[in-house]
Short mmCIF file of C-alpha atoms and ligand atoms in Angstrom, two decimals:
data_model
loop_
_atom_site.label_atom_id
_atom_site.label_comp_id
_atom_site.label_asym_id
_atom_site.label_seq_id
_atom_site.Cartn_x
_atom_site.Cartn_y
_atom_site.Cartn_z
CA ALA A 1 109.55 143.73 -117.25
CA ALA A 2 110.29 141.44 -114.38
CA LYS A 3 106.57 141.01 -113.87
CA ASP A 4 106.11 140.14 -117.55
CA ARG A 5 108.91 137.67 -117.36
CA GLY A 6 107.33 136.15 -114.29
CA ARG A 7 104.02 135.84 -116.08
CA ARG A 8 105.65 134.34 -119.16
CA THR A 9 107.53 131.82 -117.03
CA PHE A 10 104.33 130.92 -115.30
CA ALA A 11 102.51 130.47 -118.61
CA LEU A 12 105.26 128.14 -119.77
CA TYR A 13 105.11 126.28 -116.52
CA GLU A 14 101.37 125.94 -116.82
CA ALA A 15 101.66 124.64 -120.37
CA GLU A 16 104.18 122.10 -119.21
CA MET A 17 101.93 121.02 -116.35
CA THR A 18 99.05 120.54 -118.76
CA ALA A 19 101.26 118.52 -121.05
CA ASN A 20 102.42 116.40 -118.12
CA ALA A 21 98.87 115.89 -116.94
CA ALA A 22 97.80 114.83 -120.43
CA HIS A 23 100.79 112.53 -120.62
CA TYR A 24 99.90 111.05 -117.27
CA MET A 25 96.25 110.55 -118.29
CA THR A 26 97.37 108.78 -121.43
CA ARG A 27 99.72 106.57 -119.48
CA SER A 28 97.22 105.55 -116.86
CA LEU A 29 94.57 104.76 -119.48
CA GLU A 30 97.18 102.78 -121.38
CA LEU A 31 98.12 100.90 -118.25
CA ARG A 32 94.53 100.02 -117.47
CA ARG A 33 94.12 98.77 -121.00
CA GLY A 34 97.35 96.78 -120.67
CA LEU A 35 96.18 95.21 -117.41
CA GLU A 36 92.83 94.28 -118.92
CA ASN A 37 94.50 92.84 -122.03
CA GLY A 38 96.79 90.64 -119.98
CA GLU A 39 99.93 92.51 -121.04
CA LEU A 40 101.38 92.59 -117.53
CA VAL A 41 103.71 89.71 -116.79
CA LEU A 42 105.95 88.60 -113.98
CA TYR A 43 109.60 87.88 -114.47
CA TYR A 44 111.38 85.87 -111.82
CA GLN A 45 114.91 86.30 -110.57
CA PRO A 46 116.44 83.34 -108.74
CA GLN A 47 117.97 83.62 -105.28
CA PHE A 48 120.69 81.18 -104.29
CA ASP A 49 121.86 79.76 -101.03
CA GLY A 50 125.41 81.02 -100.51
CA LYS A 51 126.67 77.81 -98.94
CA THR A 52 125.13 75.11 -101.13
CA GLY A 53 124.69 77.16 -104.29
CA GLU A 54 121.16 75.82 -104.63
CA MET A 55 118.29 77.91 -105.79
CA ALA A 56 116.29 78.76 -102.69
CA GLY A 57 113.63 80.95 -104.17
CA VAL A 58 112.76 83.63 -106.65
CA GLU A 59 111.69 87.27 -106.59
CA ALA A 60 108.74 88.25 -108.75
CA LEU A 61 109.40 91.41 -110.76
CA LEU A 62 106.72 93.21 -112.72
CA ARG A 63 107.03 93.78 -116.47
CA TRP A 64 104.67 95.16 -119.09
CA ASN A 65 104.73 93.51 -122.46
CA HIS A 66 103.71 96.63 -124.31
CA PRO A 67 102.45 96.09 -127.87
CA THR A 68 104.54 98.93 -129.30
CA HIS A 69 107.12 99.88 -126.65
CA GLY A 70 108.28 96.33 -125.98
CA LEU A 71 109.18 95.17 -122.49
CA VAL A 72 108.60 97.94 -119.94
CA GLY A 73 110.09 97.78 -116.42
CA PRO A 74 108.58 98.63 -113.04
CA HIS A 75 110.12 102.10 -112.83
CA GLU A 76 107.87 103.09 -115.72
CA ILE A 77 104.84 101.22 -114.41
CA ILE A 78 104.69 101.66 -110.64
CA PRO A 79 104.63 105.49 -110.41
CA THR A 80 101.69 105.72 -112.84
CA ALA A 81 99.99 102.82 -111.11
CA GLU A 82 100.40 104.45 -107.71
CA LYS A 83 99.17 107.86 -108.84
CA SER A 84 96.10 106.46 -110.54
CA GLY A 85 95.21 103.95 -107.84
CA LEU A 86 95.62 101.11 -110.35
CA ILE A 87 98.34 99.77 -108.07
CA LEU A 88 95.70 98.06 -105.95
CA GLU A 89 94.43 96.01 -108.86
CA ILE A 90 97.91 95.42 -110.25
CA GLY A 91 99.23 94.53 -106.81
CA SER A 92 96.58 91.93 -106.17
CA TRP A 93 97.13 90.50 -109.64
CA VAL A 94 100.88 90.25 -108.85
CA ILE A 95 100.23 88.39 -105.59
CA ARG A 96 97.72 86.02 -107.19
CA GLU A 97 99.99 85.29 -110.13
CA ALA A 98 103.13 84.83 -108.00
CA CYS A 99 101.44 82.48 -105.51
CA THR A 100 99.91 80.41 -108.29
CA GLN A 101 103.24 80.14 -110.09
CA ALA A 102 105.12 79.19 -106.92
CA ARG A 103 102.63 76.44 -106.15
CA ARG A 104 102.81 75.19 -109.75
CA TRP A 105 106.61 74.94 -109.48
CA GLN A 106 106.41 73.14 -106.17
CA ASP A 107 104.02 70.59 -107.68
CA GLN A 108 106.07 70.22 -110.82
CA TYR A 109 109.45 69.82 -109.20
CA GLY A 110 108.55 68.61 -105.74
CA GLN A 111 110.87 71.12 -104.22
CA LYS A 112 110.49 73.83 -101.64
CA LEU A 113 110.69 77.22 -103.17
CA ARG A 114 110.18 80.62 -101.63
CA MET A 115 108.41 83.32 -103.58
CA ALA A 116 109.31 86.93 -102.81
CA VAL A 117 106.89 89.66 -103.85
CA ASN A 118 107.27 93.43 -103.75
CA VAL A 119 104.37 95.53 -102.55
CA SER A 120 103.78 99.23 -102.50
CA VAL A 121 102.66 101.39 -99.64
CA ARG A 122 99.13 101.88 -101.01
CA GLN A 123 98.57 98.13 -100.94
CA MET A 124 99.80 97.87 -97.37
CA GLN A 125 97.48 100.69 -96.32
CA GLN A 126 94.47 98.94 -97.75
CA PRO A 127 92.18 97.66 -94.99
CA GLY A 128 92.15 93.89 -94.92
CA PHE A 129 95.42 93.56 -96.82
CA ALA A 130 96.65 90.67 -94.66
CA ASP A 131 93.30 88.89 -95.09
CA SER A 132 93.58 89.23 -98.85
CA ILE A 133 97.01 87.61 -98.69
CA ALA A 134 95.61 84.76 -96.60
CA ASP A 135 92.87 84.32 -99.23
CA GLN A 136 95.40 84.15 -102.06
CA LEU A 137 97.42 81.57 -100.18
CA ALA A 138 94.32 79.45 -99.62
CA ILE A 139 93.24 79.73 -103.25
CA SER A 140 96.65 78.89 -104.67
CA GLY A 141 97.54 76.28 -102.05
CA LEU A 142 100.91 77.88 -101.42
CA PRO A 143 102.09 77.34 -97.83
CA ALA A 144 102.28 80.68 -96.01
CA GLU A 145 105.90 80.06 -95.06
CA ASP A 146 106.83 80.03 -98.75
CA LEU A 147 105.68 83.59 -99.35
CA GLU A 148 107.89 86.53 -98.49
CA ILE A 149 106.72 90.10 -98.83
CA GLU A 150 109.32 92.79 -99.42
CA VAL A 151 108.76 96.23 -97.98
CA THR A 152 111.08 99.21 -97.95
CA GLU A 153 112.30 101.08 -94.91
CA SER A 154 110.42 104.23 -95.83
CA MET A 155 107.12 102.34 -95.89
CA ILE A 156 107.25 101.40 -92.24
CA GLN A 157 108.41 104.61 -90.62
CA ASP A 158 106.62 104.47 -87.31
CA GLU A 159 103.20 104.56 -88.88
CA ILE A 160 100.92 102.73 -86.50
CA SER A 161 98.59 101.28 -89.12
CA MET A 162 101.54 100.03 -91.16
CA ILE A 163 103.10 98.37 -88.15
CA GLN A 164 99.78 96.71 -87.39
CA THR A 165 99.65 95.43 -90.98
CA LEU A 166 103.11 93.91 -90.58
CA HIS A 167 101.95 92.07 -87.47
CA ASP A 168 98.79 90.92 -89.27
CA LEU A 169 100.90 89.59 -92.15
CA ARG A 170 103.20 87.82 -89.76
CA ALA A 171 100.17 86.26 -88.08
CA VAL A 172 99.15 84.86 -91.47
CA GLY A 173 102.49 83.05 -91.39
CA ILE A 174 104.33 84.69 -94.27
CA SER A 175 107.75 86.22 -93.83
CA LEU A 176 108.69 89.86 -94.23
CA ALA A 177 111.85 91.28 -95.71
CA ILE A 178 113.17 94.83 -95.80
CA ASP A 179 114.17 95.61 -99.37
CA ASP A 180 116.99 97.95 -100.43
CA PHE A 181 118.26 97.88 -96.87
CA GLY A 182 120.58 100.74 -96.05
CA THR A 183 119.33 103.17 -98.68
CA GLY A 184 116.36 104.51 -96.75
CA TYR A 185 116.18 106.14 -93.41
CA SER A 186 116.80 103.15 -91.15
CA CYS A 187 115.33 103.11 -87.76
CA LEU A 188 117.27 100.34 -86.07
CA ARG A 189 114.91 100.33 -83.13
CA SER A 190 111.93 99.59 -85.34
CA ILE A 191 113.83 96.83 -87.13
CA LYS A 192 114.38 95.21 -83.78
CA SER A 193 110.79 95.52 -82.67
CA LEU A 194 109.04 94.74 -85.95
CA PRO A 195 108.22 91.21 -87.11
CA ILE A 196 110.83 91.33 -89.88
CA SER A 197 112.73 88.16 -90.66
CA ARG A 198 115.11 89.25 -93.40
CA ILE A 199 116.99 92.23 -94.75
CA LYS A 200 118.00 92.58 -98.37
CA ILE A 201 121.23 94.51 -98.57
CA ASP A 202 120.96 97.02 -101.37
CA ARG A 203 123.20 96.54 -104.35
CA ALA A 204 124.74 99.97 -103.74
CA PHE A 205 126.77 98.33 -100.94
CA VAL A 206 127.49 95.11 -102.82
CA ASN A 207 128.73 97.14 -105.76
CA GLY A 208 131.97 98.22 -104.08
CA LEU A 209 132.97 94.75 -102.87
CA PRO A 210 135.66 93.70 -102.30
CA GLY A 211 137.82 96.69 -103.27
CA ASN A 212 136.04 99.61 -101.64
CA SER A 213 136.96 99.60 -97.97
CA ASN A 214 133.97 101.75 -97.00
CA ASP A 215 131.58 99.28 -98.59
CA VAL A 216 133.39 96.39 -96.95
CA ALA A 217 133.06 98.12 -93.57
CA LEU A 218 129.39 98.87 -94.14
CA ILE A 219 128.57 95.35 -95.29
CA ASN A 220 130.39 93.87 -92.32
CA ALA A 221 128.51 96.18 -89.96
CA ILE A 222 125.16 95.26 -91.53
CA LEU A 223 125.99 91.55 -91.35
CA ALA A 224 127.00 91.85 -87.68
CA MET A 225 123.80 93.71 -86.89
CA ALA A 226 121.69 91.12 -88.72
CA GLU A 227 123.37 88.31 -86.86
CA ALA A 228 122.91 89.99 -83.50
CA LEU A 229 119.22 90.56 -84.21
CA GLY A 230 118.67 87.11 -85.67
CA LEU A 231 117.75 88.41 -89.12
CA SER A 232 118.35 86.48 -92.32
CA VAL A 233 120.24 88.26 -95.08
CA THR A 234 119.94 88.43 -98.84
CA ALA A 235 122.51 90.36 -100.84
CA GLU A 236 121.19 92.02 -103.98
CA GLY A 237 123.06 92.95 -107.12
CA VAL A 238 125.80 90.32 -107.10
CA GLU A 239 127.40 90.98 -110.47
CA THR A 240 130.97 89.75 -110.19
CA ARG A 241 132.78 86.65 -109.15
CA ALA A 242 134.74 88.66 -106.55
CA GLN A 243 131.52 89.90 -104.95
CA TYR A 244 130.19 86.36 -104.92
CA ASP A 245 133.34 85.01 -103.29
CA PHE A 246 133.24 87.74 -100.66
CA LEU A 247 129.63 87.00 -99.69
CA ARG A 248 129.04 83.29 -100.19
CA ASP A 249 130.59 82.18 -96.88
CA VAL A 250 128.37 84.39 -94.74
CA PRO A 251 126.31 81.86 -92.74
CA GLY A 252 122.77 81.52 -94.06
CA ILE A 253 123.15 84.18 -96.74
CA LYS A 254 121.10 84.21 -99.94
CA LEU A 255 122.51 85.77 -103.06
CA GLN A 256 120.75 87.44 -105.94
CA GLY A 257 122.21 89.20 -108.94
CA PHE A 258 122.97 89.20 -112.62
CA LEU A 259 126.02 86.95 -112.11
CA LEU A 260 123.79 84.18 -110.78
CA GLY A 261 120.63 84.77 -112.75
CA LYS A 262 118.75 87.62 -114.37
CA PRO A 263 115.01 88.09 -114.08
CA VAL A 264 113.42 85.83 -116.73
CA PRO A 265 109.94 84.65 -117.72
CA ALA A 266 108.52 81.77 -115.67
CA GLU A 267 109.25 79.12 -118.30
CA ASP A 268 112.97 79.93 -118.25
CA VAL A 269 113.62 79.97 -114.51
CA PHE A 270 113.89 76.34 -113.61
CA THR A 271 114.78 74.45 -116.71
CA ALA A 272 118.49 74.95 -116.21
CA THR A 273 118.85 75.06 -112.45
CA ILE A 274 116.17 73.17 -110.56
CA GLY A 275 117.52 70.55 -108.20
CA LYS A 276 121.05 71.20 -109.33
CA THR A 277 123.73 73.21 -107.73
CA LYS A 278 124.40 76.35 -109.60
CA GLN A 279 128.02 76.16 -110.67
CA ILE A 280 129.79 79.35 -111.43
P1 C2E B 1 113.89 95.53 -106.10
O1 C2E B 1 112.76 94.88 -105.41
O2 C2E B 1 115.03 96.01 -105.29
O3 C2E B 1 114.34 94.49 -107.21
C1 C2E B 1 115.65 94.32 -107.63
C2 C2E B 1 115.91 95.10 -108.89
O4 C2E B 1 117.29 95.03 -109.17
C3 C2E B 1 115.21 94.53 -110.12
O5 C2E B 1 114.94 95.61 -111.01
C4 C2E B 1 116.28 93.62 -110.70
O6 C2E B 1 116.14 93.39 -112.09
C5 C2E B 1 117.51 94.44 -110.43
N1 C2E B 1 118.70 93.59 -110.32
C6 C2E B 1 118.80 92.33 -109.89
N2 C2E B 1 120.07 91.88 -109.91
C7 C2E B 1 120.82 92.92 -110.36
C8 C2E B 1 122.22 93.07 -110.61
O7 C2E B 1 123.04 92.19 -110.42
N3 C2E B 1 122.63 94.30 -111.07
C9 C2E B 1 121.73 95.32 -111.29
N4 C2E B 1 122.22 96.46 -111.75
N5 C2E B 1 120.40 95.19 -111.08
C10 C2E B 1 119.95 94.01 -110.60
P2 C2E B 1 113.52 95.83 -111.67
O8 C2E B 1 112.94 94.52 -112.07
O9 C2E B 1 113.69 96.90 -112.68
O10 C2E B 1 112.64 96.36 -110.46
C11 C2E B 1 112.88 97.62 -109.90
C12 C2E B 1 112.06 97.84 -108.66
O11 C2E B 1 110.67 97.92 -108.96
C13 C2E B 1 112.15 96.68 -107.66
O12 C2E B 1 113.35 96.82 -106.93
C14 C2E B 1 110.91 96.91 -106.84
O13 C2E B 1 111.13 97.90 -105.86
C15 C2E B 1 109.94 97.46 -107.86
N6 C2E B 1 109.02 96.40 -108.29
C16 C2E B 1 109.23 95.36 -109.12
N7 C2E B 1 108.14 94.59 -109.25
C17 C2E B 1 107.18 95.15 -108.45
C18 C2E B 1 105.83 94.80 -108.11
O14 C2E B 1 105.26 93.79 -108.56
N8 C2E B 1 105.17 95.65 -107.25
C19 C2E B 1 105.79 96.74 -106.69
N9 C2E B 1 105.07 97.51 -105.86
N10 C2E B 1 107.05 97.09 -106.98
C20 C2E B 1 107.75 96.30 -107.84
MG1 MG B 2 112.48 93.55 -104.09
MG1 MG B 3 115.98 95.77 -103.70
MG1 MG B 4 114.99 98.63 -105.70
#
């Protein structure tokens, strides 16, 4: 009986696998179609200088304007894209689009603006990735110093080829940030030795400010470490006035979060805030 049960369970499992595989096939075909139809779009979330309150840059965040499902976020796009290999095409589209948009804004408003772009590990592993970035900068006319690439801690775990790619990117002149800092497995030694210029403190830590004493202790430790290593800091997920007040006086800090500005389509980013101090 146990054997039968085992077999039955396996049959169910197999059916589920087949259903998942079919679902996945459908999704990746859909995504390819969406990419080809121009349904992928970038939203931009502003980042503010803590001291002056001025907008210092934006982060490009992928969205899919799906004809029937509406606006779809990256958590529903990236896994399918990575599994199917479409991430390479999508990733280069993201970089091209983001650089072009940043340059357009700089021309339009005559103001320095840094564009931050997320990449996935498969892009970084692609031979010639740094060269392709250099090409996109040349084509768009965006100065290298105005592009920042965000990588996660897990992407750079002591993998030689990945570390070489970071150095190649740095040689192109762009800056590199570690995203979601503190949530991955942090190797402090590699942070010190890698050509990283910024850490983005994950919103999990910002969340508990200023009331949660553990989060306060962790944030203070991260800030002290960043200062000692000469790293710039961005805090993610600033949602409340109290969090903002806690963080804004940290020298050189940049702040990002729903309190200050949500991710919005390109046409909505600057109209309200460019050249003005964001007053909250
Ligand atoms: P991330 O790079 O850490 O981006 C920040 C995420 O936090 C964004 O979610 C943003 O909308 C959200 N966020 C910003 N401020 C707040 C806040 O105050 N409160 C809360 N609760 N959330 C906030 P989103 O747009 O859903 O992106 C999720 C993740 O998907 C990103 O996390 C990034 O890792 C990835 N991603 C986004 N665009 C791309 C892309 O073009 N390529 C790749 N490879 N990954 C991307
Ligand atoms: Mg990011
Ligand atoms: Mg993040
Ligand atoms: Mg994240």
